[in-house]
Amino acid sequence: MALAAAAASVLHLPPPCLPGSNPSRLSLGLTNAARGAAAPEEGSAAREAGYWRLSKLAVPARDDPGKDFAGVSPPLLQAIAKALKFPVSSMLPEEAFSVTRKSFDARKILKEPQFVYTVDVDVKKLLDLEPRTWDFIARLEPKLGTIEYMPDEKIASDLVSMLNVYKQGSDGELGINDTVNNGSICSPRKKPRVAVVGSGPSGLFASLVLGELGAEVTLIERGQPVEQRGRDIGALAVRRILHSESNFCFGEGGAGTWSDGKLVTRIGRNTDGVQAVMKTFVQFGGPPNILVDGKPHLGTDKLVPLLRNFRHHLKELGVNIRFNTRVDDLVVEGGQVKGVVVSDSRLQLGSPNQTLSFDAVVLAVGHSARDTYSMLLRHNVDMHPKSFAVGLRIEHPQELINDIQYSELAAEVHKGRGRIPVADYKIVKSFGEGDAELPEQNRSCYSFCMCPGGQVVLTSTNPSELCINGMSFSRRASKWANSAFVATVSSHDFRPFESHGSLAGVEFQREFERRAATMGGGNFVVPAQCVTDFLSNRLSVTTLPPSSYRLGVRPSKLHELFPLHITEVLQQSIIMIEEEMPGFVSSEALLHGVETRTSSPLQISRNTSTYESTSLRGLYPIGEGAGYAGGILSASVDGMYCGFALAKQLSLFHGDIESTLGKAQKHKGFVKY
């Protein structure tokens, strides 16, 4: 108990439950004291403690040590001194400040590119080291968006540490060593058995929470562990051998493993749930700089060892991980899932299968598990088509994008090893917004999964269908920059496929993936077209510019691939981008077809609090494949919250996760990522 109390103190956790206490009051993670606190009265002695968070501290790029430096430099001290209104920056002790965020801003509206920092000020340490700062701290006032007071430092813990503290304080509450009211010991309660289907981010985090809290977890993955998966992807890239169950989409880590490994999200980078996930990535071997970087990414080379460490931890918890195991069906009795039917994914469909019994099934499949969608449809699981986006992947020489974005600073990039980050871009254009009479014309066009210093890769799971994505390694050292360039599509676009019901969006995807495969001529050759030709609706006879795609490109009329209204939106957007980024339309820019799997084409209905399917008890659809996430971070957070919600239903967890990690963001009954 003393150990748990000590850990709680270090992590700013509440003390563990004592005998006779109410475990329902136990929480984990950060205390809420640091949130929304008013600053002590100006000039009061209370100001001699606590922390101030200073945001939007700008340092000109020419003065900063560079993107890989996360310490406190003299130019940053000058920016801090300006915020504190302290006259001599050199007198400020570096030890009193810690960098919590560092971003690079090269927008054209600025006089020059700059690094932008968020810094926490430890008041006690500052006053101990430099007492002359007291008058300035005494007069400091909160200012929305730039200056915030915190009575305690905001320290997020990784998920494993948080759960360990919880378990140390509530071993008797986990249902493993139960006692009856008269104090006599009864036999241990049987551990609930949970299947987690899919080892992408949501499945891994759900397994981690449930495994740590005492469930008997079986993690079922149709693909291979990352080591063998890497070899299978190599066979595809070199010998054109597509393994239908081990590829860029299927296998340990999910589709995000062989991608850019972006850790950006729209659910709030500073939320405690996101921070817990980020700290967990670092705990399993991710580089610490992802906690500070304004646009963090891992890259495939960092994701592979991270996933290996994650797997080893799950095994130490007793999680049974079954690779090469495909879930072919659910066992349903009386409207409730009782188990799954599985088979060896290395064998042909129809091979001998096995029935496994479980108390709950967490469905964490990715957005390409189309056979799973069909299986759910047979069980009348409530799901419906949702909007997503389709388009092409555009590629430029990275040096061209550097020149467009950075001008003279482009020389500082040095293939990811220089002071300045490899240049990227983000584009959003809207058309027909607010037209109530013609809602089908309301459409957005945007860049997606932009991979600076990356390459175009094949993400097909069927040789008769062709779809692509982008990936990069941690240094982003490739000579190419690529990005999906896509337009939103919705139920209006799926009308020709409405006979497929909730799978209409899936069939819509397949239609254009098959067209792309035909245009490419087979053998995984990708249809491609110069941007200038795409805008002119012509097929040039000249040779295509070089492409990073390793299986070959073929000159094609991509302007004839999609319906005219989608093509025109893509064309108009490119013309508008050229006005903002002169040089974007270039004879060196190449479009590749086709990008269709930007997100799940459907959403599986679930209860917003319990995460359970609204139509099938015992089934818990989560993550990107279920339509509740849009990337590594949001999928991880979704899996984490589901893990706690299910653990609570199974009487394995008695705390209140939302009181410390915040509520999952919900919109009209669904989580919005």
XYZ file of C-alpha atoms in Angstrom:
673
model
C 0.000 0.000 0.000
C 2.901 2.378 0.761
C 4.341 1.743 -2.688
C 1.021 2.579 -4.332
C 0.712 5.774 -2.318
C 4.228 6.817 -3.304
C 3.493 6.186 -6.977
C 0.266 8.132 -6.676
C 2.180 11.085 -5.310
C 4.709 11.066 -8.140
C 2.051 10.778 -10.830
C -0.369 13.227 -9.191
C -2.802 10.353 -8.630
C -5.341 10.024 -5.863
C -4.301 7.557 -3.150
C -5.415 3.956 -3.628
C -8.570 2.669 -1.984
C -8.119 1.618 1.597
C -10.009 -1.348 3.053
C -13.630 -0.408 3.354
C -13.368 2.509 0.944
C -15.601 2.939 -2.069
C -13.747 1.751 -5.186
C -16.181 3.539 -7.478
C -14.479 6.778 -6.456
C -11.086 5.583 -7.586
C -9.765 7.249 -10.701
C -6.480 7.206 -12.522
C -4.254 9.572 -14.466
C -4.016 13.281 -13.841
C -5.802 15.128 -11.110
C -8.140 17.802 -12.338
C -6.571 20.481 -10.156
C -4.479 21.809 -13.011
C -7.431 22.457 -15.274
C -9.225 25.748 -15.485
C -7.623 27.186 -12.334
C -7.729 30.898 -11.655
C -4.383 32.577 -10.986
C -3.673 33.637 -7.380
C -4.344 37.278 -6.678
C -1.769 39.640 -8.181
C 1.193 40.163 -5.876
C 0.077 37.499 -3.360
C 2.515 35.057 -1.770
C 0.539 32.214 -3.369
C 2.192 33.158 -6.641
C 5.472 31.768 -5.375
C 4.335 28.282 -6.421
C 2.606 26.649 -9.333
C 3.289 26.837 -13.043
C 2.650 29.243 -15.884
C 2.232 27.939 -19.416
C 3.442 30.375 -22.087
C 2.225 29.639 -25.607
C 2.910 31.072 -29.065
C 6.508 31.994 -28.275
C 8.069 32.700 -31.668
C 11.752 32.301 -32.514
C 12.914 33.235 -36.048
C 14.099 30.133 -37.904
C 17.487 31.736 -38.615
C 18.144 32.008 -34.834
C 16.818 28.655 -33.648
C 19.114 25.600 -33.137
C 16.748 23.634 -35.384
C 13.938 21.100 -35.492
C 15.772 18.371 -33.541
C 16.544 20.628 -30.559
C 13.912 20.600 -27.801
C 15.803 22.489 -25.101
C 15.798 26.115 -24.030
C 18.084 28.168 -26.271
C 19.124 31.830 -25.769
C 16.698 33.002 -28.535
C 13.873 31.170 -26.772
C 14.867 32.808 -23.488
C 14.442 36.143 -25.257
C 10.897 35.191 -26.241
C 10.169 34.039 -22.671
C 11.573 37.278 -21.260
C 9.307 39.246 -23.590
C 6.249 37.308 -22.384
C 7.224 37.844 -18.739
C 8.218 41.467 -19.467
C 11.578 40.700 -17.859
C 14.287 43.062 -19.160
C 17.384 40.810 -19.346
C 16.812 37.394 -20.913
C 20.342 36.186 -20.123
C 19.509 36.367 -16.405
C 16.701 33.809 -16.762
C 17.769 30.304 -15.632
C 17.170 27.681 -18.321
C 16.423 25.064 -15.638
C 13.168 26.816 -14.694
C 11.625 26.257 -18.127
C 10.551 23.136 -20.005
C 9.484 22.951 -23.649
C 6.158 21.140 -24.108
C 5.550 21.927 -27.791
C 7.656 23.025 -30.749
C 6.229 23.682 -34.202
C 7.506 25.169 -37.434
C 5.508 27.916 -39.134
C 6.432 28.925 -42.681
C 3.159 30.530 -43.749
C 3.505 33.190 -46.426
C 1.711 35.763 -44.263
C 4.745 35.840 -41.942
C 7.739 38.073 -42.553
C 9.969 35.035 -42.118
C 9.575 31.383 -41.042
C 9.694 30.754 -37.324
C 9.643 28.051 -34.687
C 6.729 28.390 -32.278
C 7.058 27.109 -28.705
C 4.905 26.314 -25.710
C 6.878 26.491 -22.470
C 6.016 25.687 -18.848
C 7.502 27.899 -16.126
C 8.224 26.305 -12.733
C 7.683 29.344 -10.484
C 9.392 27.966 -7.366
C 12.468 26.928 -9.311
C 12.546 30.251 -11.136
C 12.379 32.262 -7.900
C 14.969 30.067 -6.186
C 17.434 30.519 -9.051
C 16.658 34.147 -9.880
C 14.756 35.988 -7.062
C 14.697 39.196 -9.111
C 11.952 37.719 -11.291
C 9.440 37.917 -8.426
C 8.030 41.328 -9.342
C 7.322 40.113 -12.882
C 5.670 36.868 -11.762
C 3.629 38.859 -9.231
C 2.178 41.008 -12.047
C 1.711 38.250 -14.633
C -1.909 37.811 -15.739
C -3.580 34.987 -17.671
C -4.283 35.712 -21.311
C -6.464 33.437 -23.411
C -4.407 31.300 -25.749
C -1.004 32.597 -24.657
C -0.644 32.679 -20.843
C -2.240 30.128 -18.514
C -1.804 29.515 -14.783
C -1.663 25.968 -13.372
C -1.413 25.180 -9.649
C 0.210 21.850 -10.575
C 2.315 20.793 -13.506
C 0.377 18.938 -16.194
C 2.081 15.568 -16.228
C 0.388 12.854 -18.243
C 1.423 9.298 -17.472
C 1.635 6.391 -19.857
C -1.261 3.962 -19.725
C 0.710 1.051 -18.242
C 1.924 3.118 -15.279
C -1.558 4.476 -14.662
C -3.048 0.997 -14.650
C -0.317 -0.350 -12.398
C -1.110 2.315 -9.811
C -4.793 1.455 -10.065
C -4.103 -2.242 -9.578
C -1.833 -1.636 -6.596
C -4.679 0.166 -4.883
C -7.501 -2.162 -5.819
C -6.264 -5.751 -6.050
C -9.166 -6.825 -3.944
C -11.622 -5.106 -6.249
C -10.682 -6.808 -9.522
C -12.858 -9.857 -8.922
C -9.882 -12.201 -8.809
C -9.701 -12.793 -5.058
C -13.276 -12.242 -3.921
C -14.509 -12.604 -0.330
C -18.022 -13.032 0.951
C -19.587 -10.720 3.529
C -18.690 -12.855 6.543
C -15.007 -12.738 5.600
C -14.599 -16.343 4.470
C -12.702 -16.808 1.238
C -14.598 -18.259 -1.688
C -13.147 -19.640 -4.911
C -11.750 -17.069 -7.344
C -14.203 -15.842 -9.900
C -13.496 -17.033 -13.434
C -11.814 -14.419 -15.563
C -14.063 -13.057 -18.326
C -12.893 -14.148 -21.762
C -12.646 -11.417 -24.412
C -11.704 -11.690 -28.080
C -10.153 -8.634 -29.720
C -10.287 -8.974 -33.506
C -7.556 -6.929 -35.207
C -4.149 -5.768 -33.977
C -4.261 -2.219 -35.293
C -4.040 0.718 -32.853
C -7.572 0.347 -31.486
C -7.212 -3.416 -30.993
C -3.825 -3.093 -29.317
C -4.991 -0.476 -26.819
C -8.222 -2.327 -26.051
C -6.152 -5.478 -25.428
C -3.709 -3.549 -23.238
C -6.426 -2.120 -20.973
C -8.375 -5.368 -20.709
C -5.258 -7.469 -20.197
C -3.921 -5.156 -17.482
C -7.280 -5.188 -15.689
C -7.482 -8.962 -15.516
C -9.499 -10.188 -18.495
C -8.443 -13.310 -20.360
C -7.763 -11.700 -23.731
C -7.256 -13.404 -27.080
C -5.978 -11.013 -29.753
C -6.854 -12.374 -33.193
C -4.974 -11.068 -36.231
C -5.524 -12.340 -39.772
C -2.070 -11.160 -40.869
C 1.513 -11.686 -39.799
C 3.648 -10.171 -37.045
C 5.633 -7.158 -38.246
C 8.834 -9.104 -38.915
C 7.216 -11.493 -41.411
C 4.859 -8.799 -42.652
C 7.884 -6.742 -43.700
C 9.182 -9.660 -45.740
C 5.781 -10.135 -47.393
C 5.659 -6.454 -48.321
C 9.168 -6.777 -49.733
C 7.996 -9.693 -51.881
C 5.202 -7.492 -53.207
C 7.489 -4.561 -53.986
C 10.193 -6.681 -55.638
C 8.487 -9.780 -57.065
C 4.856 -8.596 -57.357
C 3.645 -11.326 -54.996
C 0.544 -10.126 -53.131
C -0.206 -12.019 -49.934
C -3.926 -11.459 -49.470
C -3.686 -11.581 -45.651
C -0.265 -9.976 -45.085
C 0.278 -6.713 -46.934
C 0.107 -2.941 -46.542
C -3.402 -3.216 -45.011
C -3.423 -6.467 -43.034
C -1.014 -7.542 -40.306
C 0.289 -6.470 -36.923
C -0.125 -2.750 -36.373
C -2.775 -2.315 -39.060
C -2.609 -0.141 -42.160
C -0.797 2.649 -40.311
C 2.366 0.601 -39.807
C 3.586 0.999 -43.390
C 2.553 4.631 -43.752
C 3.947 7.933 -42.554
C 3.113 7.085 -38.949
C 1.459 10.462 -38.350
C 0.410 11.213 -34.784
C -1.862 14.154 -35.501
C -5.527 14.217 -34.636
C -8.607 16.423 -34.548
C -9.720 15.188 -31.114
C -7.374 17.481 -29.188
C -3.621 17.015 -28.949
C -3.510 18.287 -25.360
C -6.299 16.091 -23.998
C -5.205 13.687 -21.305
C -6.432 10.689 -23.312
C -4.248 11.592 -26.288
C -1.309 12.369 -24.015
C -1.672 8.985 -22.291
C -1.507 7.267 -25.685
C 1.510 9.324 -26.745
C 3.345 8.540 -23.493
C 2.540 4.859 -24.018
C 4.136 4.982 -27.471
C 7.283 6.404 -25.867
C 7.131 3.746 -23.156
C 7.215 1.080 -25.868
C 10.148 2.625 -27.704
C 8.833 5.620 -29.603
C 11.222 8.620 -29.713
C 10.547 11.135 -26.893
C 10.499 14.022 -29.381
C 6.967 13.008 -30.456
C 5.761 14.515 -27.167
C 7.112 17.935 -28.164
C 6.921 18.015 -31.957
C 4.001 20.073 -33.249
C 3.463 17.599 -36.108
C 4.696 14.322 -34.622
C 5.225 11.284 -36.792
C 6.976 7.982 -36.285
C 7.709 6.550 -39.709
C 7.664 2.831 -40.470
C 11.203 2.271 -39.171
C 10.171 3.517 -35.709
C 6.777 1.787 -35.705
C 8.130 -1.721 -36.283
C 10.239 -1.981 -33.079
C 7.523 -0.140 -31.121
C 4.970 -2.772 -32.158
C 7.366 -5.570 -31.276
C 7.737 -4.153 -27.745
C 3.972 -3.692 -27.477
C 3.466 -7.353 -28.432
C 5.993 -8.590 -25.873
C 4.247 -6.611 -23.126
C 0.860 -8.061 -24.053
C 2.296 -11.563 -23.938
C 3.769 -10.894 -20.493
C 0.255 -9.921 -19.379
C -0.995 -13.300 -20.582
C -2.717 -12.049 -23.731
C -2.969 -14.909 -26.220
C -1.986 -13.505 -29.623
C -3.055 -15.566 -32.615
C -1.548 -14.424 -35.914
C -2.602 -15.870 -39.287
C -6.093 -16.323 -37.846
C -9.072 -15.010 -39.757
C -12.484 -14.519 -38.151
C -14.954 -16.005 -40.623
C -18.127 -15.764 -38.551
C -19.675 -14.874 -35.227
C -21.373 -17.357 -32.915
C -24.716 -15.728 -32.062
C -27.299 -17.116 -29.643
C -30.404 -15.235 -28.578
C -29.236 -11.940 -30.047
C -25.884 -12.093 -28.268
C -22.377 -12.903 -29.464
C -21.058 -16.020 -27.759
C -17.857 -16.502 -29.731
C -16.191 -16.530 -33.127
C -15.457 -19.011 -35.879
C -11.852 -18.789 -37.069
C -9.640 -20.424 -39.674
C -5.988 -20.375 -40.707
C -5.674 -17.372 -43.018
C -2.739 -19.002 -44.796
C -5.092 -21.655 -46.159
C -7.826 -21.328 -48.760
C -11.312 -20.181 -47.753
C -13.392 -23.182 -46.798
C -10.521 -24.838 -44.926
C -11.262 -26.464 -41.538
C -12.360 -23.923 -38.945
C -12.497 -23.674 -35.178
C -15.158 -22.278 -32.861
C -13.947 -20.243 -29.871
C -16.208 -19.156 -26.996
C -15.999 -15.660 -25.481
C -17.968 -13.418 -23.152
C -17.443 -10.418 -25.452
C -15.956 -9.699 -28.876
C -14.205 -6.396 -29.597
C -14.257 -5.783 -33.342
C -11.181 -3.701 -34.210
C -10.799 -4.497 -37.897
C -9.452 -1.937 -40.365
C -11.313 -0.168 -43.150
C -10.247 -2.802 -45.710
C -11.832 -5.816 -43.967
C -14.621 -6.037 -46.511
C -15.288 -9.722 -45.866
C -15.989 -8.845 -42.230
C -18.527 -6.228 -43.305
C -20.303 -8.843 -45.428
C -20.344 -11.255 -42.493
C -21.874 -8.593 -40.231
C -24.515 -7.925 -42.857
C -25.541 -11.588 -42.731
C -26.139 -11.169 -38.992
C -28.233 -8.028 -39.574
C -25.832 -5.868 -37.590
C -26.943 -2.249 -37.735
C -24.527 -0.282 -39.922
C -24.905 2.353 -42.588
C -22.832 4.005 -45.339
C -20.919 7.094 -44.311
C -19.115 9.828 -46.174
C -15.460 9.420 -47.064
C -13.233 10.687 -49.891
C -11.768 9.405 -53.151
C -9.270 10.790 -55.606
C -5.683 10.486 -56.729
C -2.228 10.638 -55.173
C -0.154 13.557 -56.365
C 3.645 13.474 -56.276
C 6.279 16.191 -56.705
C 10.036 16.268 -56.280
C 10.548 17.094 -52.605
C 12.997 19.858 -53.519
C 10.225 21.581 -55.478
C 7.893 21.551 -52.451
C 10.755 22.797 -50.256
C 11.352 25.691 -52.669
C 7.641 26.575 -52.848
C 7.168 26.537 -49.077
C 10.504 27.823 -47.787
C 12.139 29.892 -50.549
C 15.763 30.549 -49.512
C 15.429 28.363 -46.396
C 14.952 25.286 -48.608
C 18.708 24.737 -48.567
C 18.484 24.032 -44.813
C 16.397 20.852 -45.234
C 19.191 18.401 -46.206
C 16.913 15.369 -46.742
C 15.503 15.489 -43.239
C 18.832 15.976 -41.489
C 19.005 19.760 -41.581
C 17.772 22.431 -39.205
C 14.467 22.898 -41.004
C 11.825 20.117 -41.296
C 11.101 18.610 -44.691
C 8.374 20.769 -46.220
C 4.785 19.599 -46.312
C 1.455 21.208 -47.140
C -2.192 20.992 -46.165
C -4.943 21.975 -48.560
C -8.718 22.253 -48.117
C -11.106 23.654 -50.735
C -14.903 23.718 -50.579
C -17.439 23.822 -53.399
C -21.190 24.456 -53.383
C -21.266 24.907 -49.625
C -24.679 25.676 -48.211
C -26.626 24.775 -51.370
C -29.723 23.189 -49.816
C -31.395 22.569 -53.190
C -28.448 20.626 -54.630
C -26.783 18.986 -51.619
C -24.975 16.532 -53.888
C -22.916 19.450 -55.199
C -21.657 20.327 -51.705
C -18.201 18.855 -51.781
C -14.776 19.407 -50.269
C -11.441 18.668 -51.860
C -8.387 18.280 -49.655
C -4.927 16.821 -49.230
C -4.748 13.724 -47.067
C -1.898 11.697 -45.576
C 0.723 14.031 -47.020
C 4.073 12.191 -46.980
C 7.067 14.519 -47.314
C 10.198 12.609 -48.226
C 8.091 9.511 -48.895
C 6.950 7.118 -51.588
C 3.751 5.858 -53.208
C 2.859 2.274 -52.249
C 0.295 -0.349 -53.227
C -2.483 -1.024 -50.703
C -4.549 -3.493 -52.718
C -5.800 -6.596 -50.951
C -7.145 -8.164 -54.140
C -5.152 -8.507 -57.396
C -8.157 -7.416 -59.482
C -8.397 -4.108 -57.589
C -5.836 -1.318 -57.476
C -5.519 1.274 -54.746
C -2.550 3.199 -53.383
C -1.337 5.142 -50.374
C 1.805 6.945 -49.224
C 4.468 6.050 -46.683
C 7.731 7.428 -45.357
C 10.454 6.655 -42.862
C 11.230 8.737 -39.805
C 13.824 10.978 -41.511
C 11.670 11.550 -44.589
C 14.794 11.439 -46.733
C 13.243 10.375 -50.058
C 13.507 12.761 -53.007
C 9.724 12.721 -53.497
C 6.761 14.340 -51.742
C 3.333 12.760 -52.186
C -0.154 13.312 -50.888
C -3.629 11.999 -51.484
C -5.682 14.609 -53.291
C -9.312 13.644 -52.706
C -12.906 14.819 -52.932
C -15.634 13.934 -50.460
C -18.322 11.474 -51.504
C -21.548 10.566 -49.728
C -24.833 8.705 -50.114
C -25.722 10.813 -53.178
C -22.738 9.302 -54.968
C -23.591 5.759 -53.878
C -27.040 5.653 -55.515
C -25.958 3.321 -58.356
C -24.944 0.823 -55.655
C -27.847 1.267 -53.234
C -28.957 -2.333 -53.864
C -25.970 -3.322 -51.718
C -27.544 -1.581 -48.721
C -25.075 -0.604 -46.042
C -22.220 -1.833 -48.253
C -22.998 0.706 -51.002
C -19.879 2.706 -50.155
C -17.743 -0.444 -50.326
C -19.035 -1.215 -53.821
C -18.427 2.400 -54.821
C -14.771 1.976 -53.809
C -14.465 -1.301 -55.683
C -15.832 0.199 -58.888
C -12.970 2.681 -59.177
C -10.305 0.316 -57.890
C -11.245 -2.096 -60.701
C -11.207 0.724 -63.242
C -7.739 1.739 -62.057
C -6.497 -1.848 -62.343
C -7.793 -1.997 -65.936
C -6.200 1.360 -66.806
C -2.871 0.186 -65.413
C -2.975 -2.916 -67.576
C -2.552 -5.403 -64.718
C 0.416 -6.690 -62.756
C -0.080 -3.871 -60.198
C 1.061 -1.183 -62.649
C -0.515 2.124 -61.612
C -2.267 4.449 -64.099
C -0.632 7.891 -63.998
C -0.923 11.281 -65.654
C 0.983 14.556 -65.557
C -0.877 17.240 -63.640
C -0.740 19.555 -66.654
C -2.356 16.889 -68.858
C -4.997 16.149 -66.228
C -6.012 19.801 -66.210
C -6.145 19.853 -70.032
C -8.132 16.588 -70.331
C -5.542 15.049 -72.602
C -3.174 12.101 -72.741
C 0.317 13.261 -73.561
C 2.564 11.102 -75.706
C 5.640 12.296 -73.857
C 7.345 10.185 -71.203
C 5.983 10.489 -67.690
C 8.198 12.110 -65.044
C 9.872 9.754 -62.545
C 7.686 8.179 -59.856
C 8.537 6.681 -56.463
C 6.061 3.861 -57.121
C 8.226 0.773 -57.570
C 5.899 -1.473 -59.588
C 5.626 0.840 -62.581
C 3.300 3.524 -63.932
C 1.404 3.696 -67.211
C 0.240 6.877 -69.012
C -3.546 6.968 -68.588
C -6.558 9.253 -68.916
C -7.196 9.786 -65.226
C -9.561 12.615 -66.121
C -11.910 9.866 -67.341
C -11.609 7.677 -64.245
C -14.169 9.327 -61.960
C -17.592 10.834 -62.720
C -17.270 14.277 -64.262
C -18.429 16.176 -61.167
C -15.632 14.635 -59.062
C -13.012 15.210 -61.763
C -14.001 18.858 -62.136
C -13.721 19.465 -58.386
C -10.229 17.960 -58.384
C -9.210 20.068 -61.383
C -10.616 23.306 -59.982
C -8.878 22.695 -56.667
C -5.491 22.175 -58.328
C -5.902 25.467 -60.207
C -6.758 27.242 -56.930
C -3.749 25.702 -55.195
C -1.455 26.988 -57.947
C -2.584 30.518 -57.079
C -1.495 30.006 -53.468
C 1.539 27.821 -54.151
C 3.037 28.910 -57.512
C 4.887 25.982 -59.019
C 2.471 23.322 -57.725
C 1.232 22.775 -61.280
C 4.389 21.484 -62.875
C 5.475 19.123 -65.633
C 7.290 17.247 -62.851
C 4.084 16.684 -60.861
C 2.483 13.284 -61.385
C -0.979 11.996 -60.466
C -1.438 8.306 -59.577
C -4.714 6.381 -59.445
C -6.506 5.539 -57.356
C -6.894 6.640 -53.705
C -10.160 5.291 -52.287
C -9.543 4.046 -48.746
C -9.186 7.338 -46.930
C -11.504 6.087 -44.168
C -14.165 3.494 -43.527
C -17.013 3.535 -46.064
C -19.516 2.694 -43.329
C -20.201 3.068 -39.632
C -21.329 0.294 -37.287
C -23.888 1.664 -34.833
C -22.928 1.428 -31.166
C -23.937 2.755 -27.763
C -22.066 5.974 -27.004
C -21.353 5.005 -23.392
C -20.836 1.243 -23.431
C -19.376 0.966 -26.966
C -21.604 -2.073 -27.519
C -23.343 -2.628 -30.849
C -26.904 -1.327 -30.788
C -28.156 -4.432 -32.590
C -26.003 -7.296 -31.317
C -25.167 -7.682 -27.630
C -21.629 -8.645 -26.783
C -20.135 -7.053 -29.926
C -17.996 -3.930 -29.512
C -17.099 -2.227 -32.833
C -14.201 0.214 -32.501
C -11.548 2.101 -34.419
C -11.248 3.172 -38.000
C -12.867 0.109 -39.554
C -16.004 0.644 -37.486
C -16.165 4.290 -38.543
C -15.079 5.885 -35.258
C -11.507 6.988 -35.912
C -9.328 8.531 -38.574
C -5.707 7.698 -37.884
C -3.305 6.092 -35.425
C -3.992 8.427 -32.497
C -7.772 8.584 -32.649
C -7.987 4.806 -33.176
C -5.724 4.226 -30.164
C -7.850 6.523 -28.000
C -11.045 4.814 -29.159
C -9.618 1.395 -28.276
C -8.479 2.654 -24.873
C -11.886 4.077 -23.959
C -13.649 0.940 -25.171
C -11.282 -1.174 -23.082
C -12.242 0.717 -19.938
C -15.966 0.707 -20.799
C -15.971 -3.053 -21.370
C -13.836 -3.692 -18.274
C -16.415 -1.786 -16.256
C -19.236 -3.938 -17.638
C -17.226 -7.037 -16.755
C -16.690 -5.736 -13.182
C -12.932 -5.492 -13.720
C -12.771 -1.724 -13.349
C -14.528 0.448 -10.774
C -12.975 3.813 -11.493
C -14.163 6.758 -13.532
C -11.993 7.089 -16.620
C -13.819 10.110 -18.006
C -13.260 12.155 -14.843
C -9.516 12.087 -15.491
C -9.017 11.445 -19.204
C -12.057 13.460 -20.260
C -15.051 12.378 -22.279
C -14.660 10.906 -25.721
C -15.682 13.580 -28.209
C -19.221 12.872 -29.315
C -21.409 14.465 -31.944
C -25.023 13.536 -32.670
C -24.606 10.227 -30.917
C -21.313 9.286 -32.519
C -17.711 9.939 -31.654
C -16.283 12.486 -34.067
C -12.613 12.060 -34.918
